[in-house]
mmCIF file of C-alpha atoms in Angstrom:
data_model
loop_
_atom_site.group_PDB
_atom_site.id
_atom_site.type_symbol
_atom_site.label_atom_id
_atom_site.label_comp_id
_atom_site.label_asym_id
_atom_site.label_seq_id
_atom_site.Cartn_x
_atom_site.Cartn_y
_atom_site.Cartn_z
ATOM 1 C CA MET A 25 30.175 -44.094 101.634
ATOM 2 C CA THR A 26 27.208 -43.298 103.963
ATOM 3 C CA GLY A 27 24.199 -41.555 102.592
ATOM 4 C CA PRO A 28 22.917 -38.217 104.076
ATOM 5 C CA ILE A 29 22.018 -38.287 107.776
ATOM 6 C CA ARG A 30 18.056 -37.538 108.099
ATOM 7 C CA PHE A 31 16.326 -36.647 111.223
ATOM 8 C CA ASP A 32 12.510 -36.676 111.760
ATOM 9 C CA ASP A 33 11.409 -34.146 114.062
ATOM 10 C CA GLY A 34 8.225 -34.592 116.332
ATOM 11 C CA TYR A 35 6.164 -32.488 113.882
ATOM 12 C CA GLU A 36 6.614 -34.548 110.808
ATOM 13 C CA GLU A 37 4.262 -37.353 109.858
ATOM 14 C CA PRO A 38 4.988 -39.940 107.346
ATOM 15 C CA ASP A 39 1.329 -39.546 105.962
ATOM 16 C CA GLN A 40 1.501 -36.547 103.677
ATOM 17 C CA LEU A 41 -2.230 -35.691 104.157
ATOM 18 C CA ARG A 42 -1.696 -35.595 107.922
ATOM 19 C CA ASP A 43 0.982 -33.175 107.293
ATOM 20 C CA GLN A 44 -1.016 -30.884 105.060
ATOM 21 C CA LEU A 45 -3.964 -31.152 107.492
ATOM 22 C CA ARG A 46 -1.368 -30.201 110.210
ATOM 23 C CA GLN A 47 -0.369 -27.304 108.211
ATOM 24 C CA LEU A 48 -3.837 -26.069 107.811
ATOM 25 C CA PHE A 49 -4.812 -26.161 111.398
ATOM 26 C CA ARG A 50 -1.836 -23.954 112.224
ATOM 27 C CA TYR A 51 -4.340 -21.090 111.180
ATOM 28 C CA ARG A 52 -7.303 -22.195 112.875
ATOM 29 C CA LEU A 53 -8.065 -18.633 113.278
ATOM 30 C CA PHE A 54 -8.861 -18.372 109.555
ATOM 31 C CA ILE A 55 -11.321 -21.402 109.973
ATOM 32 C CA GLY A 56 -13.214 -20.118 112.928
ATOM 33 C CA LEU A 57 -13.483 -16.879 111.355
ATOM 34 C CA GLY A 58 -14.872 -18.555 108.127
ATOM 35 C CA ILE A 59 -17.554 -20.383 110.184
ATOM 36 C CA VAL A 60 -18.539 -17.133 112.259
ATOM 37 C CA LEU A 61 -18.790 -15.193 108.840
ATOM 38 C CA GLY A 62 -20.895 -17.969 107.286
ATOM 39 C CA MET A 63 -23.371 -18.148 110.074
ATOM 40 C CA LEU A 64 -23.798 -14.469 110.575
ATOM 41 C CA GLY A 65 -24.427 -14.577 106.654
ATOM 42 C CA GLY A 66 -27.252 -16.985 107.129
ATOM 43 C CA LEU A 67 -28.522 -15.133 109.947
ATOM 44 C CA GLY A 68 -28.475 -11.810 107.918
ATOM 45 C CA PHE A 69 -30.145 -13.698 104.903
ATOM 46 C CA SER A 70 -33.133 -14.928 107.448
ATOM 47 C CA VAL A 71 -33.674 -11.446 108.786
ATOM 48 C CA PHE A 72 -33.139 -9.117 105.965
ATOM 49 C CA GLY A 73 -34.061 -11.639 103.141
ATOM 50 C CA SER A 74 -37.644 -11.632 101.666
ATOM 51 C CA ASP A 75 -39.725 -14.644 102.631
ATOM 52 C CA SER A 76 -41.755 -16.328 100.144
ATOM 53 C CA TYR A 77 -44.984 -18.366 100.566
ATOM 54 C CA THR A 78 -46.403 -21.305 98.630
ATOM 55 C CA SER A 79 -49.855 -22.252 98.432
ATOM 56 C CA THR A 80 -51.232 -25.409 96.824
ATOM 57 C CA GLY A 81 -54.229 -26.525 95.291
ATOM 58 C CA GLU A 82 -55.374 -29.824 93.731
ATOM 59 C CA VAL A 83 -57.785 -30.818 90.888
ATOM 60 C CA VAL A 84 -58.783 -34.381 89.795
ATOM 61 C CA VAL A 85 -59.194 -34.010 85.965
ATOM 62 C CA GLN A 86 -62.225 -35.941 84.631
ATOM 63 C CA PRO A 87 -62.477 -37.003 80.992
ATOM 64 C CA ILE A 88 -65.290 -36.136 78.827
ATOM 65 C CA SER A 89 -67.873 -38.975 78.754
ATOM 66 C CA ILE A 90 -71.664 -39.744 78.595
ATOM 67 C CA ASP A 91 -71.253 -41.772 81.812
ATOM 68 C CA PRO A 92 -68.029 -41.392 83.622
ATOM 69 C CA PHE A 93 -68.971 -44.336 85.940
ATOM 70 C CA ALA A 94 -69.770 -46.773 83.165
ATOM 71 C CA PRO A 95 -68.090 -50.398 83.254
ATOM 72 C CA GLY A 96 -66.570 -49.893 80.074
ATOM 73 C CA GLY A 97 -64.774 -46.944 80.673
ATOM 74 C CA VAL A 98 -63.844 -44.037 78.721
ATOM 75 C CA SER A 99 -63.397 -44.496 74.828
ATOM 76 C CA ALA A 100 -59.951 -44.181 73.387
ATOM 77 C CA ASP A 101 -60.543 -40.795 71.797
ATOM 78 C CA LYS A 102 -61.564 -39.076 75.011
ATOM 79 C CA GLN A 103 -58.616 -40.534 77.183
ATOM 80 C CA LEU A 104 -56.778 -38.035 79.211
ATOM 81 C CA SER A 105 -53.153 -37.024 78.601
ATOM 82 C CA MET A 106 -51.872 -35.758 81.818
ATOM 83 C CA GLY A 107 -48.744 -34.422 80.193
ATOM 84 C CA THR A 108 -51.042 -32.212 77.575
ATOM 85 C CA GLU A 109 -53.128 -31.117 80.635
ATOM 86 C CA LYS A 110 -50.090 -29.637 82.525
ATOM 87 C CA GLN A 111 -49.123 -27.615 79.627
ATOM 88 C CA ILE A 112 -52.851 -26.256 79.241
ATOM 89 C CA ALA A 113 -52.655 -25.512 82.992
ATOM 90 C CA SER A 114 -49.560 -23.583 82.890
ATOM 91 C CA SER A 115 -50.291 -21.780 79.363
ATOM 92 C CA ALA A 116 -50.506 -18.142 78.920
ATOM 93 C CA THR A 117 -54.301 -18.367 78.073
ATOM 94 C CA VAL A 118 -55.085 -19.890 81.360
ATOM 95 C CA ALA A 119 -52.734 -17.166 82.770
ATOM 96 C CA SER A 120 -54.665 -14.488 81.214
ATOM 97 C CA MET A 121 -57.954 -15.672 82.705
ATOM 98 C CA ALA A 122 -56.455 -15.924 86.166
ATOM 99 C CA ALA A 123 -55.205 -12.381 85.765
ATOM 100 C CA ARG A 124 -58.915 -11.248 85.188
ATOM 101 C CA LYS A 125 -60.149 -13.426 88.002
ATOM 102 C CA ILE A 126 -58.066 -11.518 90.602
ATOM 103 C CA GLY A 127 -58.791 -8.156 88.796
ATOM 104 C CA GLU A 128 -55.225 -7.333 88.069
ATOM 105 C CA ASP A 129 -53.815 -5.767 84.791
ATOM 106 C CA VAL A 130 -50.753 -7.987 84.495
ATOM 107 C CA LYS A 131 -48.807 -9.815 82.003
ATOM 108 C CA PRO A 132 -49.325 -13.532 81.856
ATOM 109 C CA ALA A 133 -45.715 -14.304 81.584
ATOM 110 C CA LYS A 134 -45.254 -12.531 85.081
ATOM 111 C CA LEU A 135 -47.702 -14.693 86.638
ATOM 112 C CA GLN A 136 -46.324 -17.971 84.954
ATOM 113 C CA ARG A 137 -43.005 -17.258 86.494
ATOM 114 C CA ASP A 138 -44.363 -18.226 89.782
ATOM 115 C CA LEU A 139 -46.385 -21.003 89.122
ATOM 116 C CA ARG A 140 -45.765 -24.900 89.037
ATOM 117 C CA VAL A 141 -48.043 -27.349 88.008
ATOM 118 C CA SER A 142 -47.214 -31.241 88.447
ATOM 119 C CA ASN A 143 -48.897 -34.459 88.024
ATOM 120 C CA PRO A 144 -48.366 -37.182 90.833
ATOM 121 C CA PRO A 145 -47.304 -40.523 89.060
ATOM 122 C CA GLU A 146 -50.392 -42.979 88.371
ATOM 123 C CA THR A 147 -53.071 -40.221 89.091
ATOM 124 C CA GLN A 148 -55.278 -37.925 86.960
ATOM 125 C CA THR A 149 -54.527 -35.186 89.639
ATOM 126 C CA LEU A 150 -52.979 -31.876 88.687
ATOM 127 C CA ARG A 151 -51.102 -30.019 91.600
ATOM 128 C CA PHE A 152 -51.030 -26.321 91.278
ATOM 129 C CA GLU A 153 -48.497 -24.552 93.496
ATOM 130 C CA TYR A 154 -47.975 -20.695 93.538
ATOM 131 C CA THR A 155 -45.271 -18.656 95.147
ATOM 132 C CA ALA A 156 -45.512 -15.265 96.293
ATOM 133 C CA ASP A 157 -44.172 -12.802 98.935
ATOM 134 C CA ASP A 158 -47.493 -12.416 100.649
ATOM 135 C CA PRO A 159 -49.544 -15.748 101.834
ATOM 136 C CA GLU A 160 -52.909 -14.325 101.062
ATOM 137 C CA ARG A 161 -51.815 -13.506 97.439
ATOM 138 C CA ALA A 162 -50.306 -16.776 97.035
ATOM 139 C CA ALA A 163 -53.727 -18.562 98.067
ATOM 140 C CA ARG A 164 -55.728 -15.997 95.842
ATOM 141 C CA LEU A 165 -53.581 -16.830 92.694
ATOM 142 C CA VAL A 166 -53.368 -20.521 93.265
ATOM 143 C CA ASN A 167 -57.136 -20.461 93.437
ATOM 144 C CA ALA A 168 -57.462 -18.206 90.225
ATOM 145 C CA PHE A 169 -55.318 -20.586 88.182
ATOM 146 C CA VAL A 170 -57.518 -23.624 89.282
ATOM 147 C CA GLU A 171 -60.808 -21.881 88.561
ATOM 148 C CA ALA A 172 -59.487 -20.525 85.257
ATOM 149 C CA TYR A 173 -57.971 -24.042 84.255
ATOM 150 C CA LEU A 174 -61.234 -25.635 84.807
ATOM 151 C CA GLU A 175 -63.190 -22.901 83.183
ATOM 152 C CA TYR A 176 -61.056 -23.162 80.106
ATOM 153 C CA ARG A 177 -61.326 -26.899 79.948
ATOM 154 C CA GLU A 178 -65.158 -26.873 80.115
ATOM 155 C CA ASP A 179 -65.353 -23.916 77.579
ATOM 156 C CA SER A 180 -63.100 -25.982 75.155
ATOM 157 C CA ALA A 181 -65.096 -29.214 75.551
ATOM 158 C CA LYS A 182 -68.448 -27.256 75.032
ATOM 159 C CA LYS A 183 -67.212 -25.546 71.976
ATOM 160 C CA ARG A 184 -65.831 -28.808 70.399
ATOM 161 C CA ILE A 185 -69.336 -30.717 71.022
ATOM 162 C CA HIS A 186 -71.325 -27.528 69.634
ATOM 163 C CA ARG A 187 -69.038 -27.560 66.397
ATOM 164 C CA THR A 188 -69.380 -31.408 65.956
ATOM 165 C CA ALA A 189 -73.263 -31.379 66.441
ATOM 166 C CA THR A 190 -73.588 -28.403 64.270
ATOM 167 C CA ASN A 191 -71.758 -30.150 61.581
ATOM 168 C CA LEU A 192 -73.836 -33.585 61.969
ATOM 169 C CA LYS A 193 -76.970 -31.355 61.869
ATOM 170 C CA LYS A 194 -75.991 -29.853 58.417
ATOM 171 C CA GLU A 195 -75.477 -33.412 57.247
ATOM 172 C CA LEU A 196 -79.085 -34.436 58.546
ATOM 173 C CA GLU A 197 -81.034 -31.275 56.923
ATOM 174 C CA PRO A 198 -80.878 -32.444 53.278
ATOM 175 C CA LEU A 199 -81.431 -36.047 54.340
ATOM 176 C CA ILE A 200 -84.687 -35.101 56.036
ATOM 177 C CA LYS A 201 -85.699 -32.774 53.020
ATOM 178 C CA GLN A 202 -85.226 -35.808 50.884
ATOM 179 C CA ARG A 203 -87.180 -38.135 52.961
ATOM 180 C CA GLN A 204 -90.028 -35.599 52.857
ATOM 181 C CA GLU A 205 -90.006 -35.362 49.194
ATOM 182 C CA LEU A 206 -90.033 -39.196 49.017
ATOM 183 C CA ASP A 207 -92.961 -39.113 51.424
ATOM 184 C CA ARG A 208 -94.901 -37.079 48.949
ATOM 185 C CA GLN A 209 -93.974 -38.991 45.883
ATOM 186 C CA ILE A 210 -94.968 -42.281 47.899
ATOM 187 C CA ALA A 211 -98.234 -40.774 48.760
ATOM 188 C CA ALA A 212 -99.236 -39.597 45.298
ATOM 189 C CA ALA A 213 -98.033 -42.724 43.390
ATOM 190 C CA ALA A 214 -99.804 -45.761 42.389
ATOM 191 C CA ASP A 215 -98.709 -49.029 43.475
ATOM 192 C CA GLY A 216 -96.060 -50.609 41.199
ATOM 193 C CA PRO A 217 -92.166 -50.975 40.766
ATOM 194 C CA ALA A 218 -91.792 -47.041 41.086
ATOM 195 C CA LYS A 219 -93.367 -47.026 44.409
ATOM 196 C CA ASP A 220 -91.535 -49.972 45.713
ATOM 197 C CA ALA A 221 -88.121 -48.330 44.587
ATOM 198 C CA ASP A 222 -89.216 -45.083 46.599
ATOM 199 C CA GLN A 223 -90.180 -46.942 49.680
ATOM 200 C CA ALA A 224 -86.538 -48.813 49.615
ATOM 201 C CA GLU A 225 -84.899 -45.653 49.081
ATOM 202 C CA ARG A 226 -86.995 -43.895 52.063
ATOM 203 C CA GLY A 227 -85.945 -46.947 54.320
ATOM 204 C CA SER A 228 -82.478 -46.330 53.576
ATOM 205 C CA LEU A 229 -82.817 -42.554 54.373
ATOM 206 C CA VAL A 230 -84.512 -43.378 57.739
ATOM 207 C CA THR A 231 -81.852 -45.500 58.719
ATOM 208 C CA GLN A 232 -79.028 -42.599 57.924
ATOM 209 C CA ILE A 233 -81.359 -40.269 59.559
ATOM 210 C CA SER A 234 -81.507 -42.083 62.774
ATOM 211 C CA ASP A 235 -77.963 -42.839 62.949
ATOM 212 C CA LEU A 236 -77.042 -39.122 62.660
ATOM 213 C CA GLN A 237 -79.717 -38.243 65.268
ATOM 214 C CA SER A 238 -78.462 -40.676 67.630
ATOM 215 C CA ARG A 239 -74.874 -39.305 67.262
ATOM 216 C CA ILE A 240 -76.076 -35.844 67.833
ATOM 217 C CA SER A 241 -78.042 -36.869 70.953
ATOM 218 C CA SER A 242 -74.762 -38.713 72.294
ATOM 219 C CA TYR A 243 -72.542 -35.531 71.541
ATOM 220 C CA GLN A 244 -75.138 -33.443 73.425
ATOM 221 C CA SER A 245 -75.498 -35.580 76.280
ATOM 222 C CA LEU A 246 -71.798 -35.716 77.017
ATOM 223 C CA ASP A 247 -70.654 -34.486 80.454
ATOM 224 C CA THR A 248 -68.453 -31.597 79.987
ATOM 225 C CA THR A 249 -67.627 -31.364 83.732
ATOM 226 C CA PRO A 250 -63.722 -30.674 83.751
ATOM 227 C CA GLY A 251 -62.942 -31.923 87.176
ATOM 228 C CA GLN A 252 -63.206 -31.650 90.740
ATOM 229 C CA ILE A 253 -61.374 -29.811 93.378
ATOM 230 C CA VAL A 254 -60.068 -31.720 95.971
ATOM 231 C CA ARG A 255 -57.890 -29.054 97.696
ATOM 232 C CA LYS A 256 -58.390 -25.569 97.820
ATOM 233 C CA GLY A 257 -55.402 -23.145 98.197
ATOM 234 C CA GLU A 258 -55.157 -21.792 101.798
ATOM 235 C CA PRO A 259 -53.001 -19.293 102.871
ATOM 236 C CA PRO A 260 -49.695 -20.760 104.352
ATOM 237 C CA ALA A 261 -48.716 -20.423 107.985
ATOM 238 C CA PHE A 262 -44.901 -20.454 107.216
ATOM 239 C CA PRO A 263 -42.678 -19.466 104.393
ATOM 240 C CA SER A 264 -41.735 -21.970 102.054
ATOM 241 C CA GLY A 265 -37.922 -21.217 102.236
ATOM 242 C CA PRO A 266 -35.373 -22.781 104.598
ATOM 243 C CA GLY A 267 -35.754 -21.902 108.207
ATOM 244 C CA LEU A 268 -33.206 -20.121 110.489
ATOM 245 C CA PRO A 269 -31.681 -23.566 111.737
ATOM 246 C CA MET A 270 -31.079 -24.727 108.204
ATOM 247 C CA LEU A 271 -29.555 -21.318 107.025
ATOM 248 C CA LEU A 272 -27.123 -21.444 110.058
ATOM 249 C CA VAL A 273 -26.078 -24.915 109.086
ATOM 250 C CA VAL A 274 -25.734 -24.135 105.535
ATOM 251 C CA GLY A 275 -23.797 -20.623 106.496
ATOM 252 C CA ALA A 276 -21.467 -22.677 108.824
ATOM 253 C CA ILE A 277 -20.639 -25.377 106.086
ATOM 254 C CA VAL A 278 -19.990 -22.589 103.326
ATOM 255 C CA GLY A 279 -17.829 -20.587 106.057
ATOM 256 C CA LEU A 280 -15.773 -23.731 106.892
ATOM 257 C CA VAL A 281 -15.084 -24.346 103.279
ATOM 258 C CA GLY A 282 -14.139 -20.721 102.818
ATOM 259 C CA GLY A 283 -12.024 -20.750 106.239
ATOM 260 C CA ILE A 284 -10.107 -24.019 105.012
ATOM 261 C CA LEU A 285 -9.418 -22.246 101.499
ATOM 262 C CA LEU A 286 -8.008 -19.181 103.316
ATOM 263 C CA ALA A 287 -6.014 -21.240 105.663
ATOM 264 C CA TRP A 288 -4.586 -23.306 102.651
ATOM 265 C CA VAL A 289 -3.759 -19.984 100.922
ATOM 266 C CA ARG A 290 -1.818 -18.652 103.974
ATOM 267 C CA SER A 291 0.099 -21.978 104.483
ATOM 268 C CA VAL A 292 1.222 -21.777 100.790
ATOM 269 C CA LEU A 293 2.313 -18.241 101.111
ATOM 270 C CA GLU A 294 3.848 -18.778 104.471
ATOM 271 C CA PRO A 295 7.677 -17.720 104.245
ATOM 272 C CA ARG A 296 8.774 -19.401 107.451
ATOM 273 C CA VAL A 297 9.938 -23.207 107.612
ATOM 274 C CA ARG A 298 8.440 -25.245 110.247
ATOM 275 C CA SER A 299 9.673 -28.803 109.614
ATOM 276 C CA VAL A 300 12.578 -30.751 108.471
ATOM 277 C CA ALA A 301 10.916 -31.582 105.334
ATOM 278 C CA ASP A 302 10.534 -27.569 104.640
ATOM 279 C CA VAL A 303 14.204 -27.049 105.419
ATOM 280 C CA GLN A 304 15.183 -29.862 102.938
ATOM 281 C CA ALA A 305 12.756 -28.879 100.278
ATOM 282 C CA ASN A 306 14.032 -25.036 100.536
ATOM 283 C CA LEU A 307 17.845 -25.582 101.132
ATOM 284 C CA ARG A 308 18.321 -29.099 98.988
ATOM 285 C CA ALA A 309 20.509 -30.373 101.734
ATOM 286 C CA PRO A 310 20.177 -32.855 104.597
ATOM 287 C CA VAL A 311 19.422 -31.565 108.007
ATOM 288 C CA LEU A 312 22.076 -32.763 110.476
ATOM 289 C CA GLY A 313 20.710 -31.907 113.662
ATOM 290 C CA ILE A 314 17.666 -30.153 115.494
ATOM 291 C CA LEU A 315 17.874 -27.789 118.342
ATOM 292 C CA PRO A 316 15.431 -29.174 121.062
ATOM 293 C CA THR A 317 12.613 -27.366 122.946
ATOM 294 C CA HIS A 318 13.248 -26.628 126.609
ATOM 295 C CA PRO A 319 10.433 -28.427 128.666
ATOM 296 C CA GLY A 320 9.539 -24.912 129.810
ATOM 297 C CA GLY A 321 8.421 -23.944 126.581
ATOM 298 C CA GLN A 322 11.123 -21.416 125.936
ATOM 299 C CA ARG A 323 13.439 -22.124 122.987
ATOM 300 C CA LEU A 324 17.102 -22.114 123.184
#
């Protein structure tokens, strides 16, 4: 018993993927329409969308030190943590100071939304980037944030130094009074063991006083310069968003995907059969013959 006779028409390919692509390209109009609409959308976004401008400022952060150029470097307790500096630069306190510098009564959270602070790897540099709808405003705000950060950092350092020096002076005052009292006792006492003991105690006090005075002097001589501005924010000449060519390319790609999706849906909902495989799938029976197409293009 012979099996069912099967004819392969000129449209059918053994590769299923090619067959699906062939079915999609029957609806080239949908694909072309999707590309055109996508490019028109990109053009409309470029024309009617609001441009954004990004201005950049950079600061080299300097650690607190008596001599920042000393061969020994900076002590461990004064080393910089750039992660902490980034958090300080983007904090609400610095944002409030920046708002006061530009003379605007605006909430810090609103200014923080458009600020980006980064730290290039292996550097002590903070990069401030501010995005606004106006180039002049972007430059003004990024410079305000840079100045506010430096001012906050210098004020914080001076307050810490003043607080530490004040505490050391409080420790120093009773020692000086005790030394003055011993000086009076030594001047009035006669030679003997009591005077020798007072002189020994006075020598110990002088050592403690000298140590405290040296520490106070070292704290007061600390360099509180917070850093140096190496790049000042300038009004950008061009928007920071993608340009028209990029928007057209992205729109064309999105439109192509949408057009292919529409073509696929249309091919799935197509009620007509176009190949032997479609006939066999719908009738669940073999195809015994095919009516040929006239060379002139007219069907029989």
